[in-house]
Coordinates of C-alpha atoms in Angstrom, one line a residue:
M9 CA -35.4 -14.7 8.5
N10 CA -33.2 -16.2 5.8
D11 CA -35.3 -16.9 2.7
G12 CA -32.4 -18.6 0.9
N13 CA -32.0 -15.8 -1.7
D14 CA -28.8 -14.4 -0.4
E15 CA -26.9 -15.8 -3.4
N16 CA -29.0 -13.7 -5.7
D17 CA -28.7 -10.6 -3.6
P18 CA -25.9 -8.3 -4.9
L19 CA -25.5 -6.8 -1.4
Q20 CA -25.0 -10.2 0.2
Q21 CA -22.4 -11.3 -2.2
A22 CA -18.8 -10.6 -1.1
P23 CA -16.5 -9.2 -3.8
P24 CA -14.2 -11.8 -5.3
D25 CA -10.8 -12.2 -3.8
V26 CA -9.1 -13.0 -7.1
V27 CA -9.0 -11.3 -10.5
R28 CA -11.6 -12.5 -12.9
E29 CA -11.5 -12.4 -16.7
E30 CA -12.3 -8.9 -18.1
D31 CA -11.9 -7.3 -14.7
Y32 CA -10.0 -4.1 -14.4
T33 CA -7.2 -3.8 -11.8
I34 CA -4.7 -1.1 -10.8
L35 CA -1.0 -1.8 -10.8
I36 CA 0.8 0.3 -8.2
F37 CA 4.6 0.9 -8.5
P38 CA 7.0 2.0 -5.8
D39 CA 7.6 5.3 -7.5
G40 CA 3.9 6.2 -7.2
R41 CA 2.7 5.3 -10.7
K42 CA -0.8 3.7 -10.9
I43 CA -1.7 2.0 -14.2
F44 CA -5.0 0.4 -15.1
A45 CA -4.9 -3.1 -16.5
Q46 CA -7.7 -5.3 -17.8
A47 CA -7.3 -9.1 -17.4
L48 CA -8.0 -10.6 -20.9
T49 CA -7.2 -14.0 -22.3
N50 CA -7.7 -12.6 -25.8
K51 CA -7.7 -9.0 -26.7
K52 CA -10.9 -9.4 -28.9
G53 CA -10.5 -5.9 -30.2
K54 CA -11.3 -4.3 -26.8
T55 CA -8.2 -2.9 -25.4
P56 CA -4.5 -3.4 -26.0
P57 CA -2.3 -5.1 -23.4
V58 CA -1.2 -3.0 -20.6
K59 CA 1.7 -0.7 -21.6
I60 CA 4.5 0.0 -19.1
N61 CA 7.6 2.0 -19.9
K62 CA 6.7 1.9 -23.6
R63 CA 6.5 -1.9 -23.5
S64 CA 3.4 -4.0 -23.9
Y65 CA 2.6 -6.9 -21.5
P66 CA -0.2 -9.5 -21.8
T67 CA -2.6 -9.7 -18.9
A68 CA -3.9 -13.2 -19.3
N69 CA -1.8 -14.5 -16.4
L70 CA -3.5 -12.0 -14.1
I71 CA -6.7 -14.1 -14.1
G72 CA -7.0 -16.1 -10.9
L73 CA -4.4 -14.2 -9.0
P74 CA -5.4 -12.8 -5.6
Y75 CA -5.5 -9.1 -5.0
G76 CA -2.3 -7.9 -3.4
T77 CA -0.1 -10.1 -5.5
V78 CA 3.3 -8.6 -6.3
L79 CA 4.4 -8.8 -10.0
E80 CA 7.8 -8.4 -11.5
L81 CA 8.3 -7.1 -15.0
G82 CA 9.9 -9.8 -17.0
V83 CA 10.7 -10.3 -20.7
G84 CA 7.3 -9.6 -22.3
K85 CA 5.3 -10.8 -19.3
L86 CA 4.3 -9.9 -15.8
E87 CA 5.6 -12.6 -13.5
P88 CA 3.7 -13.2 -10.2
L89 CA 6.0 -13.5 -7.2
P90 CA 5.5 -15.8 -4.2
E91 CA 3.5 -14.6 -1.2
G92 CA 5.5 -12.4 1.1
E93 CA 7.5 -10.5 -1.6
D94 CA 7.3 -6.7 -1.5
I95 CA 7.2 -4.2 -4.4
I96 CA 10.6 -3.0 -3.1
P97 CA 13.0 -5.9 -3.9
N98 CA 15.4 -7.3 -1.4
Y99 CA 19.1 -6.5 -1.9
P100 CA 21.1 -9.0 -3.9
A101 CA 22.4 -11.7 -1.6
S102 CA 25.5 -12.1 -3.6
L103 CA 26.8 -8.6 -2.7
S104 CA 29.9 -8.9 -0.6
S105 CA 29.4 -5.6 1.3
E106 CA 27.0 -6.4 4.1
A107 CA 27.3 -2.8 5.4
T108 CA 25.7 -1.5 2.2
T109 CA 22.6 -3.7 2.6
Q110 CA 22.3 -3.0 6.3
G111 CA 22.9 0.7 5.8
L112 CA 20.2 1.2 3.2
E113 CA 17.8 -1.0 5.2
S114 CA 18.3 1.0 8.3
D115 CA 18.1 4.3 6.4
E116 CA 14.7 3.2 5.0
A117 CA 13.5 2.2 8.4
N118 CA 14.6 5.5 9.9
A119 CA 12.9 7.4 7.0
N120 CA 9.6 5.5 7.7
N121 CA 9.9 6.3 11.4
G122 CA 10.6 9.9 10.8
A123 CA 14.1 9.7 12.2
S124 CA 17.2 11.2 10.7
T125 CA 19.6 9.0 8.7
S126 CA 22.5 7.6 10.7
I127 CA 26.0 8.6 9.8
N128 CA 28.7 6.0 10.1
S129 CA 31.6 7.5 11.9
E130 CA 33.9 4.8 10.7
Q131 CA 33.3 5.6 7.1
K132 CA 36.6 5.4 5.2
N133 CA 35.5 6.0 1.6
D134 CA 34.3 9.3 0.2
N135 CA 33.3 10.6 -3.2
R136 CA 35.9 13.3 -3.6
N137 CA 37.8 11.5 -6.3
L138 CA 34.8 10.2 -8.3
V139 CA 34.2 11.8 -11.7
D140 CA 30.9 11.4 -13.6
N141 CA 32.2 10.8 -17.1
N142 CA 30.1 7.7 -18.0
Q143 CA 33.2 5.6 -18.3
S144 CA 33.1 3.7 -15.0
Q145 CA 30.7 0.9 -16.3
K146 CA 32.4 -1.8 -18.3
L147 CA 29.2 -3.3 -19.6
Q148 CA 27.8 -1.8 -22.8
V149 CA 24.2 -1.0 -23.4
Q150 CA 23.9 -3.7 -26.0
E151 CA 25.2 -6.3 -23.5
I152 CA 22.7 -5.2 -20.9
E153 CA 19.8 -5.3 -23.4
Q154 CA 20.9 -8.8 -24.6
M155 CA 20.7 -10.1 -21.0
R156 CA 17.2 -8.7 -20.7
Q157 CA 16.2 -10.3 -23.9
E158 CA 17.6 -13.7 -22.8
G159 CA 15.4 -13.6 -19.7
T160 CA 18.1 -12.8 -17.1
H161 CA 16.6 -12.0 -13.8
G162 CA 16.7 -8.4 -12.7
S163 CA 18.6 -9.1 -9.6
D164 CA 21.3 -10.8 -11.6
I165 CA 21.6 -7.8 -13.9
V166 CA 22.0 -5.5 -10.9
V167 CA 24.8 -7.8 -9.6
K168 CA 26.5 -7.7 -13.0
L169 CA 26.3 -3.9 -13.1
I170 CA 27.9 -3.7 -9.6
E171 CA 30.7 -6.2 -10.5
N172 CA 31.5 -4.3 -13.6
S173 CA 31.5 -0.8 -12.0
A174 CA 35.0 0.5 -11.6
T175 CA 33.9 3.1 -8.9
F176 CA 31.4 1.1 -6.8
D177 CA 34.0 0.1 -4.2
Q178 CA 35.2 3.7 -3.8
K179 CA 31.7 5.0 -3.0
T180 CA 30.4 5.7 0.5
E181 CA 28.0 3.2 2.0
F182 CA 25.1 5.6 1.4
S183 CA 26.2 6.1 -2.3
K184 CA 26.4 2.4 -2.7
A185 CA 22.9 1.9 -1.4
K186 CA 21.6 4.7 -3.6
Y187 CA 23.3 3.2 -6.6
I188 CA 21.7 -0.2 -5.9
K189 CA 18.3 1.2 -5.4
K190 CA 18.5 3.2 -8.7
K191 CA 19.5 0.1 -10.7
Q192 CA 16.8 -2.0 -9.0
Q193 CA 14.1 0.5 -10.0
K194 CA 15.3 0.3 -13.6
Y195 CA 16.0 -3.4 -14.1
Q196 CA 14.0 -5.1 -11.3
Q197 CA 10.7 -3.2 -11.5
R198 CA 7.8 -4.6 -9.4
C199 CA 4.1 -3.6 -8.9
R200 CA 1.2 -4.8 -6.8
I201 CA -2.3 -5.7 -8.0
V202 CA -5.0 -3.6 -6.3
R203 CA -8.8 -3.9 -6.6
C204 CA -10.6 -1.2 -8.4
T205 CA -12.9 0.7 -6.0
P206 CA -14.2 4.2 -6.2
F207 CA -11.4 5.5 -4.0
S208 CA -8.6 3.6 -5.7
I209 CA -9.8 4.7 -9.1
C210 CA -10.1 8.3 -8.0
E211 CA -6.7 8.2 -6.5
A212 CA -5.1 6.6 -9.6
I213 CA -6.7 9.2 -12.0
F214 CA -5.9 12.1 -9.7
A215 CA -2.2 11.0 -9.7
S216 CA -1.9 11.2 -13.5
R217 CA -4.7 13.4 -14.8
P218 CA -6.2 15.5 -12.0
K219 CA -7.9 17.9 -14.5
L220 CA -10.0 15.0 -15.7
L221 CA -11.6 14.9 -12.2
L222 CA -11.7 18.7 -11.8
N223 CA -9.0 18.2 -9.1
M224 CA -11.3 16.0 -7.0
R225 CA -9.4 13.9 -4.6
D226 CA -10.6 10.6 -3.1
D227 CA -11.4 12.2 0.3
T228 CA -13.5 14.8 -1.5
L229 CA -15.4 12.0 -3.2
G230 CA -16.0 10.3 0.1
Q231 CA -17.4 13.5 1.6
M232 CA -19.7 14.0 -1.4
L233 CA -21.2 10.6 -1.0
S234 CA -21.5 11.0 2.7
H235 CA -23.1 14.5 2.7
A236 CA -25.5 13.5 -0.1
N237 CA -26.7 10.6 2.1
V238 CA -26.4 8.1 -0.7
S239 CA -27.6 4.6 0.3
A240 CA -29.3 1.6 -1.2
G241 CA -32.8 2.2 -2.4
C242 CA -32.6 5.9 -2.9
Q243 CA -33.0 7.9 -6.1
V244 CA -30.2 10.2 -7.1
L245 CA -30.3 12.9 -9.7
L246 CA -26.8 13.6 -11.0
Y247 CA -25.1 15.9 -13.4
E248 CA -21.3 15.6 -13.5
H249 CA -18.2 16.3 -15.6
C250 CA -15.8 14.1 -13.7
A251 CA -15.4 11.4 -16.4
G252 CA -18.1 9.2 -14.8
V253 CA -16.3 8.6 -11.5
I254 CA -19.2 9.9 -9.4
T255 CA -21.7 7.9 -11.4
G256 CA -19.7 4.7 -11.0
S257 CA -19.2 5.5 -7.3
L258 CA -22.9 5.9 -6.7
A259 CA -23.7 2.6 -8.5
W260 CA -20.9 0.8 -6.5
R261 CA -22.2 2.2 -3.2
M262 CA -25.9 1.5 -3.8
G263 CA -25.2 -2.1 -4.9
G264 CA -27.9 -2.3 -7.5
Y265 CA -30.7 -1.0 -5.3
G266 CA -32.3 2.3 -6.2
K267 CA -32.0 4.5 -9.3
I268 CA -29.3 6.9 -10.6
L269 CA -30.6 9.5 -13.0
S270 CA -27.4 10.6 -14.7
I271 CA -27.8 13.6 -17.0
Y272 CA -25.5 13.9 -20.0
D273 CA -25.0 16.2 -23.0
G274 CA -24.2 15.2 -26.6
Q275 CA -25.4 12.2 -28.6
Q276 CA -24.5 9.6 -26.0
P277 CA -22.8 9.4 -22.5
S278 CA -19.1 10.0 -22.7
C279 CA -18.1 8.0 -19.6
I280 CA -19.1 4.4 -20.5
E281 CA -15.4 3.4 -20.7
M282 CA -14.7 4.7 -17.3
L283 CA -17.7 2.9 -15.8
R284 CA -16.2 -0.4 -17.0
R285 CA -13.3 0.1 -14.6
F286 CA -15.6 -0.2 -11.6
N287 CA -16.3 -3.9 -12.5
L288 CA -20.0 -3.3 -11.8
S289 CA -22.5 -6.2 -11.7
F290 CA -25.5 -6.4 -14.0
A291 CA -27.8 -5.1 -11.2
E292 CA -25.4 -2.1 -10.5
N293 CA -25.2 -1.3 -14.2
S294 CA -29.0 -1.5 -14.6
S295 CA -29.5 1.0 -11.7
I296 CA -27.9 3.8 -13.9
K297 CA -30.6 5.5 -16.0
W298 CA -29.2 7.9 -18.6
V299 CA -31.2 11.0 -19.1
H300 CA -30.5 13.5 -21.9
S301 CA -30.4 17.2 -20.8
G302 CA -32.7 17.9 -23.8
D303 CA -35.4 15.6 -22.3
I304 CA -35.5 17.8 -19.2
Y305 CA -35.2 21.3 -20.6
G306 CA -36.6 20.6 -24.1
E307 CA -40.1 21.8 -25.1
S308 CA -43.0 19.4 -24.6
N309 CA -46.7 19.6 -24.7
D310 CA -47.6 19.1 -21.1
D311 CA -51.2 20.4 -21.6
D312 CA -52.1 17.4 -23.8
P313 CA -52.5 14.4 -21.5
E314 CA -53.3 12.2 -24.6
E315 CA -50.0 12.9 -26.3
L316 CA -48.7 9.7 -27.8
D317 CA -45.2 8.4 -27.1
L318 CA -44.4 7.5 -30.7
E319 CA -40.9 6.2 -29.8
K320 CA -42.3 3.8 -27.2
I321 CA -44.9 2.6 -29.7
E322 CA -42.2 1.9 -32.2
R323 CA -40.0 0.2 -29.6
D324 CA -42.8 -2.1 -28.4
S325 CA -43.6 -3.1 -32.0
L326 CA -40.1 -4.6 -32.5
E327 CA -39.8 -8.3 -32.3
W328 CA -37.1 -10.1 -30.4
P329 CA -35.1 -11.8 -31.7
C330 CA -35.4 -9.4 -34.6
P331 CA -35.8 -11.3 -38.0
L332 CA -33.3 -10.8 -40.7
Q333 CA -34.4 -8.9 -43.8
N334 CA -33.6 -10.2 -47.2
H335 CA -30.9 -7.6 -48.0
T336 CA -29.3 -8.4 -44.6
R337 CA -29.3 -12.1 -45.4
Q338 CA -27.7 -11.4 -48.8
Y339 CA -25.0 -9.3 -47.1
L340 CA -24.3 -12.2 -44.7
D341 CA -24.0 -14.7 -47.6
S342 CA -21.4 -12.4 -49.3
M343 CA -19.1 -12.7 -46.3
E344 CA -16.3 -15.2 -46.7
T345 CA -15.5 -16.2 -43.1
T346 CA -17.6 -17.2 -40.1
R347 CA -15.8 -14.7 -37.9
E348 CA -16.9 -11.8 -40.0
K349 CA -20.5 -13.0 -39.8
R350 CA -20.3 -13.4 -36.0
Q351 CA -18.9 -9.9 -35.6
F352 CA -21.6 -8.4 -37.8
L353 CA -24.4 -10.2 -36.0
A354 CA -22.9 -9.2 -32.6
K355 CA -22.9 -5.5 -33.6
R356 CA -26.5 -5.8 -34.9
C357 CA -27.7 -7.4 -31.7
A358 CA -26.0 -4.8 -29.6
R359 CA -27.6 -2.0 -31.6
F360 CA -31.1 -3.5 -31.2
T361 CA -30.5 -4.1 -27.5
R362 CA -29.7 -0.5 -27.0
K363 CA -32.8 0.5 -28.9
L364 CA -35.0 -1.9 -26.8
T365 CA -33.6 -0.8 -23.4
R366 CA -33.3 3.0 -24.0
Q367 CA -36.1 5.0 -22.4
T368 CA -37.8 7.6 -24.5
P369 CA -37.8 11.3 -23.7
M370 CA -41.4 11.1 -22.4
E371 CA -40.4 8.2 -20.2
S372 CA -37.4 10.1 -18.9
K373 CA -39.6 13.1 -18.0
K374 CA -42.1 10.8 -16.2
M375 CA -39.3 9.2 -14.4
L376 CA -38.1 12.6 -13.1
E377 CA -41.6 13.9 -12.2
G378 CA -42.9 10.6 -10.8
R379 CA -40.7 10.6 -7.7
K380 CA -38.8 13.2 -5.9
S381 CA -35.1 12.4 -5.9
D382 CA -33.6 11.8 -2.5
S383 CA -30.3 13.4 -3.5
V384 CA -29.2 15.9 -6.1
S385 CA -25.5 16.0 -7.1

């Protein structure tokens, strides 16, 4: 029976098909690189723009783009391409040698099908007289850089490089195709926007920093979630050192139903930044309960049932919204700009919010002892 509350049910809401503001995405390149990018209209002191090949690119134009969109690296921006474009660009149409284009396309098709590369028996050119002395290109580095700064399209730069190459016509068809592909990867780079899921995040981190995940692959993560019988409504006791990927995967899989007791060491959890990459909803974030290891293994007076939870009493005595004290008002009045006042009040509100929502050690212990966890990881 439909009670009309499906819109408020996180499990009944389909994930968005487009990139929203402050969402994290993954940019996948043809060479296998996977780079995280957060869509922000304004940096707001959170994260710098995405950095690719030592160049920074704004991410405001990613907002509203559907997942799967192909982007091309332009001059200081990521340019979305029309639907149907691939991350491997087509070969320049202005090339006079059709055999070069057809040869590389057939070689790529054969490589995808597992077949061997065909050899053209009528090949007339060879590479015996070519000398790699870096003098065959007539264009200077400064001229190429000037074209990039002027906004010249990558395909036009590739055509210019071919036209000004003194040895291009002397190469074999395979060497020509290899040369074109190499220049396209440098001057016509493309990437695809991919949604952040537990498996895409695990795959992206494993490709660049496998030690951060203790060499855990995405298929291993799937087996862990399956064998642990994680589902909506269960309670999971977790202790991990995989940068928070398992914690975020549990919250993503449970959809905000149930409870995740994540144990951490130190003064505060060290994986908050990683959890933001999962784009979790409020319900999914609220299902994660942080428990300090000292609250479990620390000394407590279990024999005294009337032991008072002083931290809880202090927390309950706080008023919300918290009134400003006189010295705080004087400090605000000394600030010159409204922006400084807003930043100070935002940090103060965040600090009191953490204090009001953080459970005390006694509450953590009761949480662990009150219900037996359905899964321990």
